[in-house]
CSV table of C-alpha atoms and ligand atoms in Angstrom, one decimal:
chain,number,residue,atom,x,y,z
T,212,MET,CA,4.1,-10.9,6.2
T,213,LYS,CA,0.4,-11.8,6.3
T,214,LYS,CA,-0.2,-15.5,6.0
T,215,PRO,CA,-2.7,-16.8,3.4
T,216,LEU,CA,-5.8,-18.4,4.9
T,217,LYS,CA,-5.8,-22.1,4.7
T,218,GLN,CA,-9.5,-22.4,4.1
T,219,ILE,CA,-12.5,-20.1,4.1
T,220,SER,CA,-15.5,-22.1,5.0
T,221,SER,CA,-18.4,-22.1,2.6
T,222,ASP,CA,-20.8,-22.4,5.6
T,223,LYS,CA,-23.3,-19.6,5.1
T,224,THR,CA,-23.3,-18.7,8.8
T,225,THR,CA,-19.6,-17.7,8.6
T,226,THR,CA,-18.2,-14.6,6.8
T,227,ARG,CA,-18.5,-14.9,3.1
T,228,PRO,CA,-15.4,-13.6,1.3
T,229,ILE,CA,-15.1,-11.0,-1.5
T,230,GLY,CA,-13.4,-12.3,-4.6
T,231,ILE,CA,-11.0,-9.9,-6.4
T,232,PHE,CA,-9.0,-10.6,-9.5
T,233,ASP,CA,-6.5,-9.2,-12.0
T,234,SER,CA,-4.4,-10.6,-14.8
T,235,GLY,CA,-1.5,-10.3,-12.2
T,236,ILE,CA,-0.6,-8.6,-9.0
T,237,GLY,CA,-1.5,-5.1,-10.2
T,238,GLY,CA,-5.0,-5.4,-8.7
T,239,VAL,CA,-3.3,-5.1,-5.3
T,240,THR,CA,-3.6,-1.3,-5.8
T,241,VAL,CA,-7.4,-1.8,-5.8
T,242,LEU,CA,-7.4,-4.2,-2.9
T,243,LYS,CA,-5.4,-1.7,-0.8
T,244,GLU,CA,-8.1,1.0,-1.3
T,245,ILE,CA,-10.9,-1.5,-0.6
T,246,ILE,CA,-9.3,-2.6,2.7
T,247,LYS,CA,-9.2,1.0,3.9
T,248,ILE,CA,-12.9,1.3,3.4
T,249,LEU,CA,-13.8,-2.3,4.4
T,250,PRO,CA,-11.3,-3.5,6.9
T,251,HIS,CA,-13.4,-6.3,8.5
T,252,GLU,CA,-14.0,-8.4,5.4
T,253,GLU,CA,-12.4,-11.6,4.1
T,254,TYR,CA,-10.8,-11.5,0.7
T,255,ILE,CA,-9.6,-14.0,-1.9
T,256,TYR,CA,-7.2,-12.3,-4.4
T,257,TYR,CA,-6.7,-14.2,-7.7
T,258,SER,CA,-3.8,-13.3,-9.9
T,259,ASP,CA,-3.9,-14.8,-13.3
T,260,SER,CA,-0.3,-14.4,-14.0
T,261,ALA,CA,-0.1,-17.7,-16.0
T,262,ASN,CA,-2.1,-15.8,-18.6
T,263,ASN,CA,-1.0,-12.2,-18.4
T,264,PRO,CA,-0.9,-9.8,-20.1
T,265,TYR,CA,-4.6,-9.6,-20.9
T,266,GLY,CA,-4.1,-6.3,-22.8
T,267,ASP,CA,-3.3,-7.8,-26.2
T,268,LYS,CA,-5.6,-10.8,-26.0
T,269,GLN,CA,-8.8,-11.3,-28.1
T,270,ASP,CA,-12.1,-10.5,-26.3
T,271,LYS,CA,-13.3,-14.2,-26.4
T,272,GLU,CA,-10.1,-15.4,-24.7
T,273,ILE,CA,-10.4,-12.8,-21.9
T,274,ILE,CA,-14.0,-13.6,-21.3
T,275,LYS,CA,-13.1,-17.3,-21.0
T,276,LEU,CA,-10.3,-16.6,-18.6
T,277,CYS,CA,-12.5,-14.3,-16.4
T,278,GLU,CA,-15.3,-16.8,-16.4
T,279,ASN,CA,-13.0,-19.5,-15.0
T,280,ILE,CA,-12.0,-17.2,-12.2
T,281,VAL,CA,-15.7,-16.3,-11.5
T,282,LYS,CA,-16.6,-20.0,-11.3
T,283,LEU,CA,-13.9,-20.5,-8.7
T,284,PHE,CA,-15.1,-17.6,-6.6
T,285,ILE,CA,-18.7,-18.9,-6.8
T,286,GLU,CA,-17.5,-22.3,-5.6
T,287,ARG,CA,-15.8,-20.5,-2.7
T,288,ASN,CA,-19.1,-18.8,-1.8
T,289,CYS,CA,-18.0,-15.3,-2.5
T,290,LYS,CA,-20.6,-12.7,-1.9
T,291,ALA,CA,-19.3,-10.2,-4.5
T,292,ILE,CA,-16.6,-10.2,-7.2
T,293,VAL,CA,-14.3,-7.2,-7.8
T,294,ILE,CA,-12.8,-7.0,-11.3
T,295,ALA,CA,-9.5,-5.2,-10.4
T,296,CYS,CA,-8.4,-5.2,-14.0
T,297,ASN,CA,-9.5,-2.4,-16.4
T,298,THR,CA,-9.0,-4.7,-19.4
T,299,ALA,CA,-11.0,-7.5,-18.0
T,300,SER,CA,-13.8,-5.1,-17.0
T,301,ALA,CA,-13.9,-3.5,-20.4
T,302,LYS,CA,-14.1,-6.9,-22.2
T,303,ALA,CA,-15.9,-9.2,-19.8
T,304,VAL,CA,-18.2,-7.5,-17.3
T,305,LYS,CA,-21.2,-7.2,-19.6
T,306,TYR,CA,-21.1,-10.9,-20.4
T,307,LEU,CA,-20.5,-11.9,-16.7
T,308,ARG,CA,-23.4,-9.8,-15.4
T,309,LYS,CA,-25.7,-11.3,-17.9
T,310,LYS,CA,-24.6,-14.9,-17.3
T,311,TYR,CA,-24.4,-14.6,-13.5
T,312,PRO,CA,-27.3,-12.3,-12.6
T,313,ASN,CA,-27.3,-13.2,-8.9
T,314,MET,CA,-23.6,-12.3,-8.4
T,315,ILE,CA,-22.5,-8.8,-7.5
T,316,PHE,CA,-19.8,-7.6,-9.9
T,317,ILE,CA,-17.9,-4.4,-9.2
T,318,ALA,CA,-15.6,-3.4,-12.0
T,319,ILE,CA,-12.8,-0.9,-12.2
T,320,GLU,CA,-12.6,1.5,-15.2
T,321,PRO,CA,-10.2,4.4,-16.1
T,322,ALA,CA,-11.1,7.4,-13.9
T,323,TYR,CA,-11.8,9.7,-16.8
T,324,LYS,CA,-15.1,10.9,-15.3
T,325,MET,CA,-13.0,12.1,-12.3
T,326,VAL,CA,-11.1,14.4,-14.7
T,327,HIS,CA,-14.4,15.8,-15.9
T,328,ASP,CA,-15.5,16.4,-12.3
T,329,TYR,CA,-12.2,17.9,-10.9
T,330,ALA,CA,-10.0,19.1,-13.7
T,331,TYR,CA,-12.0,19.4,-16.8
T,332,ASN,CA,-10.0,22.2,-18.5
T,333,GLU,CA,-6.6,20.6,-18.2
T,334,PRO,CA,-4.8,18.6,-20.8
T,335,THR,CA,-5.0,14.9,-19.9
T,336,LEU,CA,-3.1,11.7,-20.8
T,337,VAL,CA,-5.0,8.5,-20.4
T,338,MET,CA,-2.6,5.5,-20.0
T,339,ALA,CA,-4.2,2.1,-20.4
T,340,THR,CA,-3.7,-1.2,-22.2
T,341,LYS,CA,-4.5,-1.4,-25.9
T,342,GLY,CA,-7.4,-3.6,-25.1
T,343,THR,CA,-9.0,-1.0,-22.7
T,344,ILE,CA,-8.4,1.9,-25.1
T,345,LYS,CA,-10.0,0.1,-28.0
T,346,SER,CA,-12.9,-1.3,-26.1
T,347,GLU,CA,-16.5,-0.2,-26.6
T,348,LYS,CA,-16.9,0.3,-22.8
T,349,PHE,CA,-14.0,2.8,-22.6
T,350,ASN,CA,-15.1,4.6,-25.8
T,351,LEU,CA,-18.5,5.2,-24.4
T,352,LEU,CA,-17.0,6.7,-21.3
T,353,PHE,CA,-14.5,8.8,-23.3
T,354,HIS,CA,-17.1,10.3,-25.6
T,355,LYS,CA,-19.4,11.1,-22.7
T,356,TYR,CA,-16.7,13.1,-20.8
T,357,ASN,CA,-14.4,14.1,-23.6
T,358,ASN,CA,-12.7,17.5,-22.7
T,359,HIS,CA,-11.1,17.7,-26.2
T,360,LYS,CA,-7.7,18.1,-24.6
T,361,THR,CA,-7.1,14.4,-24.1
T,362,TYR,CA,-4.4,12.1,-25.4
T,363,LEU,CA,-5.1,8.4,-25.4
T,364,LEU,CA,-2.0,6.3,-25.0
T,365,PRO,CA,-2.1,2.5,-25.4
T,366,CYS,CA,0.8,1.3,-23.3
T,367,VAL,CA,1.6,-2.0,-25.0
T,368,GLY,CA,3.8,-4.2,-22.8
T,369,LEU,CA,3.8,-1.8,-19.8
T,370,ALA,CA,1.8,-4.0,-17.4
T,371,ASP,CA,4.1,-6.8,-18.2
T,372,LEU,CA,7.2,-4.8,-17.3
T,373,ILE,CA,5.6,-3.8,-14.0
T,374,GLU,CA,4.6,-7.4,-13.3
T,375,ASN,CA,8.1,-8.6,-13.9
T,376,GLY,CA,9.7,-5.8,-11.9
T,377,ASN,CA,12.6,-4.9,-14.2
T,378,LYS,CA,13.4,-1.3,-13.1
T,379,GLU,CA,15.9,-0.5,-15.9
T,380,GLU,CA,13.6,-1.7,-18.7
T,381,LEU,CA,10.7,0.1,-17.1
T,382,GLU,CA,12.6,3.4,-17.0
T,383,LYS,CA,13.7,3.0,-20.6
T,384,TYR,CA,10.1,2.3,-21.7
T,385,LEU,CA,8.7,5.3,-19.8
T,386,LYS,CA,11.2,7.7,-21.2
T,387,LYS,CA,10.5,6.6,-24.7
T,388,THR,CA,6.7,6.5,-24.6
T,389,LEU,CA,6.0,9.4,-22.2
T,390,GLY,CA,8.8,11.8,-22.9
T,391,LEU,CA,6.9,13.6,-25.6
T,392,TYR,CA,4.1,14.5,-23.3
T,393,LYS,CA,6.3,16.3,-20.8
T,394,GLY,CA,5.0,19.9,-20.4
T,395,LEU,CA,2.0,19.0,-22.6
T,396,VAL,CA,-0.3,17.3,-20.0
T,397,LYS,CA,-1.2,18.1,-16.4
T,398,ASN,CA,-3.4,15.1,-15.6
T,399,VAL,CA,-2.6,11.4,-16.0
T,400,VAL,CA,-5.4,8.8,-15.8
T,401,LEU,CA,-3.9,5.5,-14.5
T,402,GLY,CA,-6.2,3.3,-16.6
T,403,CYS,CA,-4.5,0.0,-15.7
T,404,THR,CA,-4.4,-1.2,-12.1
T,405,HIS,CA,-0.7,-1.9,-12.5
T,406,TYR,CA,0.2,1.7,-13.1
T,407,PRO,CA,-0.3,3.1,-9.6
T,408,LEU,CA,2.7,1.0,-8.7
T,409,ILE,CA,4.9,3.2,-10.9
T,410,GLN,CA,3.7,6.7,-10.0
T,411,LYS,CA,7.2,7.8,-8.9
T,412,GLU,CA,8.7,6.6,-12.2
T,413,ILE,CA,6.0,8.4,-14.2
T,414,ARG,CA,6.7,11.6,-12.3
T,415,GLN,CA,10.4,11.3,-13.1
T,416,VAL,CA,9.5,11.6,-16.8
T,417,LEU,CA,6.4,13.9,-16.8
T,418,GLY,CA,7.3,16.2,-13.8
T,419,ASN,CA,6.3,16.5,-10.2
T,420,ASP,CA,3.3,18.7,-10.8
T,421,ILE,CA,1.4,15.9,-12.6
T,422,LYS,CA,-2.0,15.0,-11.1
T,423,PHE,CA,-2.9,11.3,-11.0
T,424,PHE,CA,-6.5,10.0,-11.4
T,425,ASN,CA,-7.2,6.5,-10.2
T,426,GLY,CA,-10.7,4.9,-9.8
T,427,ALA,CA,-9.8,2.5,-7.0
T,428,ASN,CA,-11.0,4.7,-4.1
T,429,ARG,CA,-14.4,5.3,-5.8
T,430,LEU,CA,-14.7,1.6,-6.5
T,431,ALA,CA,-14.2,0.8,-2.9
T,432,ILE,CA,-16.8,3.3,-1.8
T,433,HIS,CA,-19.3,1.9,-4.3
T,434,LEU,CA,-18.5,-1.7,-3.2
T,435,LYS,CA,-19.4,-0.7,0.4
T,436,GLU,CA,-22.6,0.9,-0.7
T,437,VAL,CA,-23.7,-2.1,-2.7
T,438,LEU,CA,-22.9,-4.6,0.1
T,439,SER,CA,-24.6,-2.4,2.6
T,440,GLU,CA,-27.8,-2.0,0.5
T,441,GLN,CA,-27.9,-5.8,0.2
T,442,ASN,CA,-27.2,-6.4,3.9
T,443,LEU,CA,-24.0,-8.2,3.1
T,444,LEU,CA,-21.5,-6.3,5.1
T,445,ASN,CA,-19.6,-8.3,7.7
T,446,ASN,CA,-20.9,-7.0,11.0
T,447,ASN,CA,-18.4,-8.8,13.1
T,448,ILE,CA,-16.3,-5.8,13.7
T,449,GLU,CA,-14.3,-6.7,16.8
T,450,GLU,CA,-11.0,-4.9,17.1
T,451,ASP,CA,-9.0,-8.1,16.5
T,452,ASN,CA,-11.1,-9.1,13.5
T,453,LYS,CA,-8.9,-7.4,10.9
T,454,GLU,CA,-9.1,-8.2,7.2
T,455,LYS,CA,-8.1,-11.7,6.1
T,456,ILE,CA,-6.6,-12.1,2.7
T,457,GLU,CA,-5.9,-15.3,0.7
T,458,PHE,CA,-3.7,-15.1,-2.3
T,459,MET,CA,-4.0,-17.4,-5.3
T,460,ASP,CA,-2.0,-17.3,-8.5
T,461,SER,CA,-2.5,-19.4,-11.6
T,462,SER,CA,1.2,-19.7,-12.3
T,463,GLY,CA,1.9,-21.1,-8.9
T,464,LYS,CA,5.2,-19.1,-8.7
T,465,LYS,CA,6.1,-18.5,-5.1
T,466,GLU,CA,7.7,-15.1,-5.8
T,467,LYS,CA,4.3,-13.7,-7.0
T,468,GLN,CA,2.9,-14.4,-3.5
T,469,GLU,CA,5.8,-12.8,-1.8
T,470,ARG,CA,5.7,-9.7,-4.0
T,471,PHE,CA,1.9,-9.4,-3.5
T,472,TYR,CA,2.1,-9.4,0.3
T,473,LYS,CA,5.1,-7.0,0.1
T,474,LEU,CA,3.1,-4.5,-2.0
T,475,LEU,CA,0.0,-5.0,0.1
T,476,ASN,CA,1.9,-4.2,3.3
T,477,GLY,CA,4.1,-1.5,1.8
B,209,LIG,N1,-4.0,-4.6,-14.5
B,209,LIG,C1,-4.6,-4.9,-15.8
B,209,LIG,C2,-5.4,-3.7,-16.2
B,209,LIG,O1,-5.9,-3.0,-15.3
B,209,LIG,C3,-3.4,-5.2,-16.8
B,209,LIG,C4,-3.9,-5.8,-18.0
B,209,LIG,C5,-2.9,-6.7,-18.7
B,209,LIG,O2,-2.6,-7.8,-18.2
B,209,LIG,O3,-2.5,-6.4,-19.8
B,209,LIG,O4,-5.8,-3.5,-17.4
């Protein structure tokens, strides 16, 4: 198991970390993709599990929660912040970019454009939280790339089930909510960062030939481009200088940390 860092110095001459957050541990699916592209950076991952799920919360409340995390990352001298939560991106990134113009924000969104680019003609299911599906940000994206063969499915409570790891409940939920799309769709957009953790279970209901679309890899490439443009990449790329990851969780529950590192290394 990787040990959390005790302290990342705020001295500007040392490596500045990248802050990454989600309403829980789902954002680990994004961090894993980022590490593949940027293996020599330091990361602080913040899981707001005392306040999850975000999916059913009012915009104002989500913005406030996100801003508190952003303030913490700024105190820790982060050079960029990754919003590894589709719901938080949809509701808060516009506000945060305006309020903190000097900070780099990279925000995940459902990979619906990818469907347009690679599988335009195929029937598609977009799975996301109710908050994401109803958001202005997602609706702009959806109408821009609409293939008129798309079903939008707000998966109320699903992120919570994944967060809590109850397999039986999860399988029951998926059978009930996805069953009617079996044979109807070929593409599934994983529009919540928790959902890549249950691809196997989704396949069990929708079939093995389903294609998944997930924006995490593109986000990671974009993050690298932005850091490179601003000369902010960590250039200390000695072989033994592998990524360093500190985990923080607002609930303070020990099992969150254990599960996070297990998922990260799995
Ligand atoms: N991982 C978050 C997302 O991508 C889950 C949101 C929630 O907490 O409901 O939307």
